[in-house]
Coordinates of C-alpha atoms and ligand atoms in Angstrom, one line a residue:
M1 CA 29.7 -0.5 4.2
N2 CA 28.9 -0.1 7.9
Q3 CA 28.1 -3.7 8.9
S4 CA 26.6 -2.7 12.2
T5 CA 23.6 -1.2 10.4
A6 CA 23.4 -3.3 7.2
D7 CA 21.1 -5.9 8.7
P8 CA 17.3 -5.4 8.4
R9 CA 16.7 -7.5 11.6
R10 CA 19.0 -5.4 13.7
S11 CA 17.5 -2.2 12.3
A12 CA 14.0 -3.5 13.1
Y13 CA 15.1 -4.5 16.6
D14 CA 16.5 -1.0 17.3
I15 CA 13.4 0.7 15.9
L16 CA 11.1 -1.5 18.0
V17 CA 13.0 -0.8 21.1
R18 CA 12.7 2.9 20.5
V19 CA 9.0 2.8 19.7
E20 CA 8.4 0.9 22.9
R21 CA 10.7 3.0 25.2
E22 CA 9.9 6.4 23.8
R23 CA 6.3 5.8 22.7
T24 CA 7.2 7.3 19.4
F25 CA 5.8 6.4 15.9
A26 CA 7.7 3.9 13.8
E27 CA 7.3 5.7 10.4
P28 CA 9.9 8.4 10.8
L29 CA 12.4 6.0 12.3
I30 CA 11.9 3.6 9.3
D31 CA 12.1 6.5 6.9
R32 CA 15.4 7.7 8.4
E33 CA 16.9 4.2 8.3
L34 CA 15.8 3.7 4.6
S35 CA 17.0 7.1 3.6
G36 CA 20.5 6.3 4.9
G37 CA 20.7 4.0 1.9
I38 CA 22.6 1.2 3.6
L39 CA 19.8 -1.3 3.3
R40 CA 19.4 -2.5 -0.3
G41 CA 16.8 -4.4 -2.4
P42 CA 14.6 -6.8 -0.5
D43 CA 16.2 -5.9 2.8
R44 CA 14.4 -2.5 2.7
G45 CA 11.0 -4.2 2.4
L46 CA 12.0 -6.7 5.1
L47 CA 12.7 -4.0 7.6
T48 CA 9.3 -2.3 7.1
E49 CA 7.6 -5.7 7.2
L50 CA 9.3 -6.8 10.4
V51 CA 8.6 -3.5 12.3
Y52 CA 5.0 -3.1 11.3
G53 CA 4.4 -6.9 11.4
V54 CA 5.6 -7.0 15.1
L55 CA 3.6 -3.9 16.0
R56 CA 0.4 -5.2 14.4
R57 CA 0.7 -8.7 15.9
T58 CA 2.1 -7.8 19.4
A59 CA -0.7 -9.4 21.4
T60 CA -0.6 -12.6 19.3
L61 CA 3.2 -12.8 19.6
D62 CA 3.1 -12.3 23.4
Y63 CA 0.5 -15.0 23.6
L64 CA 2.9 -17.4 21.8
V65 CA 5.7 -16.3 24.1
D66 CA 3.4 -17.3 27.1
L67 CA 2.8 -20.7 25.5
F68 CA 6.4 -21.5 24.6
C69 CA 8.6 -19.8 27.3
A70 CA 8.8 -20.7 31.0
T71 CA 8.8 -17.0 31.8
R72 CA 5.6 -15.0 30.9
A73 CA 6.0 -12.2 28.3
A74 CA 5.1 -9.6 30.9
K75 CA 8.0 -10.7 33.1
L76 CA 10.7 -10.9 30.5
E77 CA 13.4 -8.3 30.1
R78 CA 12.3 -5.9 27.2
A79 CA 15.3 -6.7 25.0
V80 CA 14.5 -10.5 25.2
L81 CA 10.8 -10.0 24.6
I82 CA 11.4 -7.9 21.5
L83 CA 13.9 -10.5 20.2
L84 CA 11.3 -13.2 20.7
R85 CA 8.6 -11.2 19.0
L86 CA 10.9 -10.7 16.0
G87 CA 11.7 -14.4 15.7
L88 CA 8.2 -15.6 16.3
Y89 CA 6.8 -13.1 13.7
Q90 CA 9.1 -14.6 11.1
I91 CA 8.3 -18.2 12.0
F92 CA 4.5 -17.7 12.2
F93 CA 3.7 -15.0 9.7
L94 CA 6.4 -14.8 7.0
D95 CA 6.2 -17.7 4.5
R96 CA 9.2 -16.6 2.6
I97 CA 11.7 -16.9 5.4
P98 CA 12.7 -20.5 6.2
V99 CA 12.3 -21.3 9.9
S100 CA 16.0 -22.2 10.3
A101 CA 17.0 -18.8 9.0
A102 CA 14.5 -17.0 11.3
V103 CA 15.9 -18.9 14.3
N104 CA 19.6 -18.6 13.4
E105 CA 19.4 -14.9 12.6
T106 CA 17.5 -14.1 15.7
V107 CA 19.9 -16.0 17.9
T108 CA 22.8 -14.2 16.3
L109 CA 21.1 -10.9 17.0
A110 CA 20.4 -12.0 20.6
R111 CA 24.2 -12.7 21.1
E112 CA 24.7 -9.0 20.4
K113 CA 21.7 -7.5 22.1
A114 CA 21.1 -9.8 25.1
P115 CA 24.0 -12.3 25.2
R116 CA 22.9 -14.0 28.4
A117 CA 19.5 -14.8 26.9
S118 CA 20.6 -16.2 23.5
G119 CA 20.2 -19.8 24.7
L120 CA 16.7 -19.0 25.9
V121 CA 15.8 -17.3 22.6
N122 CA 17.1 -20.3 20.7
A123 CA 15.1 -22.8 22.8
V124 CA 11.8 -20.9 22.7
L125 CA 12.0 -20.3 18.9
R126 CA 12.8 -24.0 18.2
R127 CA 10.1 -25.2 20.5
S128 CA 7.5 -22.9 18.9
D129 CA 8.2 -24.4 15.6
R130 CA 8.2 -28.0 16.9
E131 CA 4.9 -27.5 18.7
R132 CA 3.2 -25.1 16.4
S133 CA 0.3 -27.5 15.7
L134 CA -0.5 -27.5 19.4
V135 CA -1.3 -23.8 19.6
S136 CA -4.9 -23.2 20.7
W137 CA -6.8 -20.0 21.1
P138 CA -9.3 -18.9 23.8
D139 CA -12.7 -20.5 23.1
R140 CA -14.7 -18.2 20.7
E141 CA -18.0 -19.2 22.3
L142 CA -17.0 -18.7 26.0
D143 CA -14.7 -15.8 25.5
P144 CA -15.3 -14.1 22.1
A145 CA -13.4 -10.9 22.9
G146 CA -10.4 -12.9 24.3
Y147 CA -10.4 -15.0 21.1
L148 CA -10.5 -12.0 18.8
S149 CA -8.0 -10.0 20.9
L150 CA -5.3 -12.8 20.8
R151 CA -6.0 -14.3 17.4
H152 CA -6.0 -11.0 15.6
S153 CA -3.9 -8.9 18.0
H154 CA -6.0 -6.0 19.2
P155 CA -6.6 -4.6 22.7
R156 CA -9.5 -6.4 24.3
W157 CA -11.6 -3.2 24.9
I158 CA -11.4 -2.4 21.2
V159 CA -12.7 -5.8 20.0
E160 CA -15.4 -5.7 22.8
G161 CA -16.6 -2.5 21.2
W162 CA -16.6 -4.0 17.7
I163 CA -18.5 -7.1 18.9
A164 CA -21.1 -4.9 20.6
Q165 CA -21.5 -2.8 17.5
L166 CA -21.3 -5.3 14.7
G167 CA -21.9 -8.8 16.1
F168 CA -19.2 -11.5 16.3
E169 CA -18.8 -12.5 12.7
D170 CA -18.5 -8.9 11.3
A171 CA -16.2 -8.0 14.2
E172 CA -14.0 -10.9 13.4
A173 CA -13.8 -10.0 9.7
L174 CA -12.9 -6.4 10.8
A175 CA -10.4 -7.5 13.4
A176 CA -8.7 -9.8 10.8
V177 CA -8.4 -7.0 8.2
M178 CA -7.2 -4.5 10.8
A179 CA -4.2 -6.7 11.4
T180 CA -3.0 -6.6 7.8
P181 CA -1.1 -3.9 5.8
P182 CA -3.4 -1.1 4.6
P183 CA -3.9 -0.2 0.9
L184 CA -1.9 2.7 -0.6
T185 CA -4.3 5.1 -2.3
V186 CA -3.5 8.5 -3.8
R187 CA -5.7 11.4 -4.9
V188 CA -4.9 12.8 -8.3
N189 CA -4.5 16.6 -8.4
T190 CA -7.0 17.3 -11.0
L191 CA -5.8 21.0 -11.1
R192 CA -2.7 19.6 -12.8
T193 CA -3.7 16.4 -14.6
S194 CA -6.5 13.9 -15.0
R195 CA -7.0 10.5 -13.3
E196 CA -6.7 8.8 -16.7
A197 CA -3.5 10.6 -17.6
Y198 CA -2.0 9.8 -14.2
L199 CA -3.0 6.1 -14.6
D200 CA -1.1 6.2 -17.9
L201 CA 2.0 7.7 -16.2
L202 CA 1.9 5.0 -13.6
K203 CA 1.6 2.3 -16.3
E204 CA 4.6 3.8 -18.1
A205 CA 6.6 3.7 -14.8
G206 CA 5.7 0.0 -14.4
T207 CA 3.5 0.6 -11.4
E208 CA 0.3 -1.5 -11.2
A209 CA -2.7 0.6 -10.2
E210 CA -6.5 0.9 -10.5
P211 CA -9.1 3.6 -10.2
T212 CA -10.9 3.7 -6.9
R213 CA -14.5 2.6 -7.0
H214 CA -16.3 5.6 -5.4
S215 CA -14.0 8.6 -5.5
P216 CA -13.6 9.9 -9.0
H217 CA -10.1 11.3 -8.0
G218 CA -8.6 8.2 -6.4
I219 CA -6.1 5.6 -7.6
R220 CA -5.2 2.5 -5.6
I221 CA -1.5 1.6 -6.1
L222 CA -1.2 -2.2 -6.3
S223 CA 2.6 -2.5 -6.7
R224 CA 4.9 -2.2 -3.7
T225 CA 6.1 1.4 -4.2
A226 CA 7.7 4.1 -2.2
V227 CA 5.4 7.1 -2.2
A228 CA 8.2 9.5 -3.1
A229 CA 9.0 7.4 -6.2
L230 CA 5.6 7.8 -7.7
P231 CA 5.7 9.7 -11.0
G232 CA 5.2 13.4 -10.7
F233 CA 4.8 13.2 -6.9
G234 CA 7.3 15.9 -6.1
E235 CA 5.6 18.1 -8.8
G236 CA 2.3 17.8 -7.1
L237 CA 0.4 15.5 -9.5
A238 CA -0.9 13.4 -6.6
I239 CA -1.2 13.2 -2.8
V240 CA -1.6 10.2 -0.5
Q241 CA -5.2 10.0 0.8
D242 CA -7.4 7.1 1.6
E243 CA -10.6 6.8 -0.6
S244 CA -12.8 7.4 2.5
S245 CA -11.1 10.7 3.3
Q246 CA -11.5 11.7 -0.4
L247 CA -15.2 11.1 -0.1
A248 CA -15.5 13.5 2.9
S249 CA -14.6 16.6 0.8
L250 CA -16.8 15.3 -2.0
L251 CA -19.7 14.9 0.4
L252 CA -19.5 18.5 1.5
E253 CA -19.8 19.6 -2.2
P254 CA -18.0 22.9 -2.1
R255 CA -18.4 25.1 -5.2
P256 CA -15.9 27.5 -6.9
G257 CA -16.1 31.0 -5.4
E258 CA -17.5 29.9 -2.0
R259 CA -16.1 30.7 1.4
V260 CA -15.2 27.4 3.2
L261 CA -13.8 26.6 6.6
D262 CA -11.8 23.5 7.4
A263 CA -12.0 23.8 11.2
C264 CA -9.4 21.0 11.9
A265 CA -7.2 21.1 8.9
S266 CA -3.6 19.8 9.5
P267 CA -1.9 18.2 7.5
G268 CA -4.2 19.5 4.8
G269 CA -5.4 16.4 3.0
K270 CA -9.0 17.5 2.9
A271 CA -8.3 21.3 2.8
T272 CA -6.3 20.8 -0.5
H273 CA -9.1 18.5 -1.8
L274 CA -11.7 21.1 -1.1
A275 CA -9.7 23.7 -3.0
Q276 CA -9.2 21.2 -5.8
I277 CA -13.0 20.6 -6.1
M278 CA -13.5 24.4 -6.0
S279 CA -11.1 24.7 -9.0
D280 CA -8.9 26.8 -6.7
R281 CA -11.5 29.7 -6.7
G282 CA -13.0 31.2 -3.6
E283 CA -11.3 30.7 -0.2
V284 CA -10.5 27.8 2.2
I285 CA -9.7 29.0 5.7
A286 CA -7.7 26.2 7.3
W287 CA -7.5 26.2 11.1
D288 CA -5.4 24.2 13.5
V289 CA -4.3 24.6 17.0
A290 CA -0.6 25.5 16.6
E291 CA 1.8 27.3 14.2
K292 CA 3.7 24.1 13.6
K293 CA 0.5 22.3 12.6
L294 CA 0.1 24.9 9.8
V295 CA 3.4 24.0 8.1
P296 CA 2.3 20.8 6.4
I297 CA -0.9 22.5 5.2
T298 CA 1.2 25.2 3.6
D299 CA 3.7 22.7 2.2
N300 CA 1.0 20.5 0.7
A301 CA -0.8 23.5 -0.8
R302 CA 2.4 24.7 -2.4
R303 CA 3.4 21.3 -3.8
L304 CA -0.1 20.9 -5.3
G305 CA -0.1 24.5 -6.7
I306 CA -3.1 25.6 -4.7
G307 CA -3.5 29.3 -4.0
I308 CA -6.8 29.7 -2.1
I309 CA -5.9 28.1 1.2
R310 CA -5.4 30.5 4.2
P311 CA -4.0 28.6 7.2
A312 CA -4.5 30.2 10.6
V313 CA -4.1 29.2 14.3
A314 CA -7.5 29.0 15.9
D315 CA -9.3 26.9 18.5
A316 CA -12.5 25.7 16.9
R317 CA -14.1 25.2 20.3
N318 CA -14.2 29.0 20.9
P319 CA -13.9 30.7 17.6
E320 CA -13.9 34.5 17.3
Q321 CA -17.5 35.4 16.6
T322 CA -16.3 38.4 14.5
V323 CA -15.2 36.0 11.7
A324 CA -17.4 36.3 8.6
P325 CA -19.7 33.3 8.3
F326 CA -19.0 30.5 5.9
D327 CA -21.0 28.8 3.1
R328 CA -19.6 25.4 4.0
I329 CA -17.7 24.0 7.0
L330 CA -15.8 20.8 7.4
V331 CA -15.2 19.5 10.9
D332 CA -12.8 16.6 10.6
A333 CA -12.5 16.2 14.3
P334 CA -9.5 14.9 16.3
C335 CA -10.6 11.3 17.2
S336 CA -9.4 8.0 18.6
A337 CA -8.5 6.9 15.0
L338 CA -9.8 3.4 15.6
G339 CA -10.7 3.2 11.9
V340 CA -7.1 3.5 10.8
L341 CA -5.4 1.0 13.2
R342 CA -3.8 -0.6 10.2
R343 CA -1.8 2.5 9.4
T344 CA -0.3 3.2 12.8
P345 CA -0.6 -0.1 14.7
E346 CA 1.7 1.0 17.5
G347 CA -1.0 3.5 18.5
K348 CA -3.5 0.9 19.3
W349 CA -1.5 -0.3 22.3
W350 CA -1.4 3.3 23.7
K351 CA -5.1 4.0 23.5
T352 CA -7.6 3.6 26.3
P353 CA -11.4 3.8 26.6
D354 CA -10.9 7.0 28.6
D355 CA -9.4 8.6 25.4
V356 CA -12.7 8.0 23.6
A357 CA -14.7 9.7 26.3
R358 CA -12.2 12.6 26.5
L359 CA -12.2 13.0 22.7
A360 CA -16.0 12.9 22.5
Q361 CA -16.2 15.8 24.9
S362 CA -13.8 17.8 22.7
Q363 CA -15.6 16.8 19.5
R364 CA -18.9 18.1 20.9
R365 CA -17.4 21.5 21.7
I366 CA -15.5 21.7 18.3
L367 CA -18.7 20.9 16.4
A368 CA -20.8 23.5 18.3
G369 CA -18.0 26.1 18.0
A370 CA -17.5 25.6 14.3
A371 CA -21.3 25.4 13.5
S372 CA -21.8 28.8 15.1
L373 CA -20.0 30.3 12.0
L374 CA -22.2 28.6 9.4
K375 CA -24.4 30.9 7.2
P376 CA -28.1 30.3 7.3
G377 CA -28.7 27.7 4.5
G378 CA -25.1 26.6 4.7
T379 CA -23.8 23.0 4.9
L380 CA -21.5 21.4 7.5
L381 CA -19.9 18.0 7.3
Y382 CA -18.7 16.4 10.5
S383 CA -16.3 13.5 10.1
T384 CA -13.9 11.2 12.0
C385 CA -11.7 8.2 11.2
S386 CA -13.1 6.5 14.4
T387 CA -15.3 3.4 14.4
T388 CA -17.0 4.2 17.7
T389 CA -20.6 5.5 17.9
D390 CA -19.6 7.7 20.9
E391 CA -17.5 9.8 18.6
N392 CA -19.9 9.7 15.6
E393 CA -23.6 9.2 15.7
S394 CA -23.9 10.2 19.4
I395 CA -22.1 13.5 18.7
I396 CA -24.5 14.3 15.9
E397 CA -27.7 13.3 17.9
D398 CA -26.5 15.3 20.8
F399 CA -25.7 18.3 18.6
L400 CA -29.2 18.2 16.9
S401 CA -30.9 18.0 20.3
H402 CA -29.3 21.3 21.3
H403 CA -29.5 23.1 17.9
A404 CA -33.0 23.3 16.6
D405 CA -31.9 25.4 13.6
F406 CA -29.8 22.5 12.2
M407 CA -31.1 19.4 10.4
L408 CA -29.4 16.2 9.4
E409 CA -29.3 15.7 5.6
D410 CA -30.0 12.2 4.3
L411 CA -26.9 11.4 2.2
N412 CA -28.8 8.6 0.5
Y413 CA -30.9 11.3 -1.1
H414 CA -27.9 13.4 -2.3
F415 CA -25.6 10.5 -3.2
P416 CA -27.7 7.5 -4.3
C417 CA -24.6 5.9 -6.0
L418 CA -22.9 5.7 -2.5
S419 CA -25.8 3.8 -1.0
E420 CA -23.6 0.9 0.2
L421 CA -21.7 3.4 2.3
I422 CA -24.6 5.2 3.8
T423 CA -26.6 4.1 6.8
G424 CA -30.4 4.0 7.2
R425 CA -30.1 7.4 9.0
G426 CA -28.4 8.9 6.0
M427 CA -24.9 9.0 7.5
F428 CA -21.6 7.8 5.8
R429 CA -19.9 4.8 7.3
S430 CA -17.0 2.9 5.6
W431 CA -15.5 -0.3 7.0
P432 CA -12.1 -1.8 6.0
H433 CA -13.5 -5.4 5.9
C434 CA -16.5 -4.4 3.7
H435 CA -15.3 -1.5 1.5
G436 CA -11.5 -1.8 1.3
M437 CA -11.2 1.7 2.8
D438 CA -10.3 3.0 6.2
G439 CA -13.0 3.0 8.9
F440 CA -14.6 6.4 8.5
F441 CA -17.7 8.4 9.5
A442 CA -19.4 11.5 8.1
A443 CA -22.7 13.2 8.6
R444 CA -24.0 16.3 6.8
L445 CA -25.9 19.0 8.5
R446 CA -27.8 22.0 7.1
R447 CA -28.6 25.2 8.9
A448 CA -32.1 26.6 8.4
Ligands
SAM501 C1 -8.2 14.3 12.1 S1 -7.0 15.6 12.1 C2 -7.4 16.5 10.7 C3 -6.9 15.9 9.4 C4 -7.1 16.9 8.2 N1 -8.5 17.3 8.1 C5 -6.7 16.2 6.9 O1 -7.6 15.7 6.2 O2 -5.5 16.2 6.6 C6 -7.6 16.6 13.4 C7 -6.8 17.9 13.5 O3 -7.6 18.7 14.5 C8 -6.7 19.5 15.2 N2 -7.4 20.0 16.4 C9 -7.5 19.5 17.6 N3 -8.2 20.3 18.4 C10 -8.6 21.4 17.7 C11 -9.3 22.5 18.0 N4 -9.8 22.7 19.2 N5 -9.5 23.5 17.0 C12 -8.9 23.3 15.7 N6 -8.2 22.1 15.4 C13 -8.0 21.2 16.4 C14 -5.5 18.6 15.5 O4 -4.4 19.3 15.8 C15 -5.5 17.7 14.2 O5 -4.5 18.3 13.3

């Protein structure tokens, strides 16, 4: 066995360094490490926990560094800071690892990665444990955003937005949930099996699972399971998709035989669901901006045994007006993804308020471009996985003010059973802290 890579802490450190230095996502790096097969048993789970835990809690961990280290986090050499984050995460957030082990293992790693700082790492970690009862947070009355940002580890501008939108209490509940691991939900491919039959398969495989509350196609996996190890996954019996995303295709209500456009389709989660709801009859045109974006759409359709999806490169902002019009259109627009911060926590440290403004501009153009291809009497669903109003309600209000031939449909009227997820204006809004799903928005429009 190669001892230099058989340590989950060392692997976690190497991945965290790359994520920070290269601004790259952690998931493929973790997958590559795990598929090497060197880490075994609980070490595999520990690697994932350490990487995602540190990425989720970075602001809190750096605040602890500021409290317990003479040099501020921002001034420390990157290697030393990442070692301290790893050690502090184990001490403050992982019950199953004794503090002595967390300190000793981190100091051993420091001797290899930053030998001159191993004494400092040892001193800071031991002090943090001795003085943990003295940790205090910014005052929640005087500085509510500072408190939420450091206590639950999110960029300040994001929690300021949540407080303005939801009030402090709800914003705190949301911030707390957004710093925890997300649920794993799959959509059953009802072209190949039923939800009940797939639940039975999971049970036989010893995987704990339950049906989702609102989507008739969803199952929440409760056991710790690798997706690829789910029964029948390779054979296309299921696909990973949050319940909120499943609801988007259901809200559009496509029917067999219709001509449907998914204007922003990659990787094809919703396009394949639309085809599934249509019993694989009719056509789903699946657009995205580049050839390479079409590959996962094709791969997912093939795995799920779907024949009606036609992927194509197109810019939904300026579609060819010669394209035949559509019965239904889904505009699942590119967005800031603030509703899915649990899934890619590294991303939250790279985003800025300017991104929201830039994306809102593009969302406005994509919605107008795609809507121009809707048949009279046709239905369009606009959706995002962002929590901001700028990318959601404001886009819809702006669109309606410029398109007199479109009206907003009241989803309460069409989906009374989803009332807890529908706002007074008839738009869909799910929140992780209220509904156990990703933060998601959808509004349905009809053309006169
Ligand atoms: C939120 S993702 C879509 C997720 C997809 N609907 C699903 O459920 O799997 C948004 C997609 O829009 C694509 N996109 C961005 N700008 C676009 C444009 N102008 N026209 C078409 N697609 C665009 C992005 O490449 C990205 O793949």
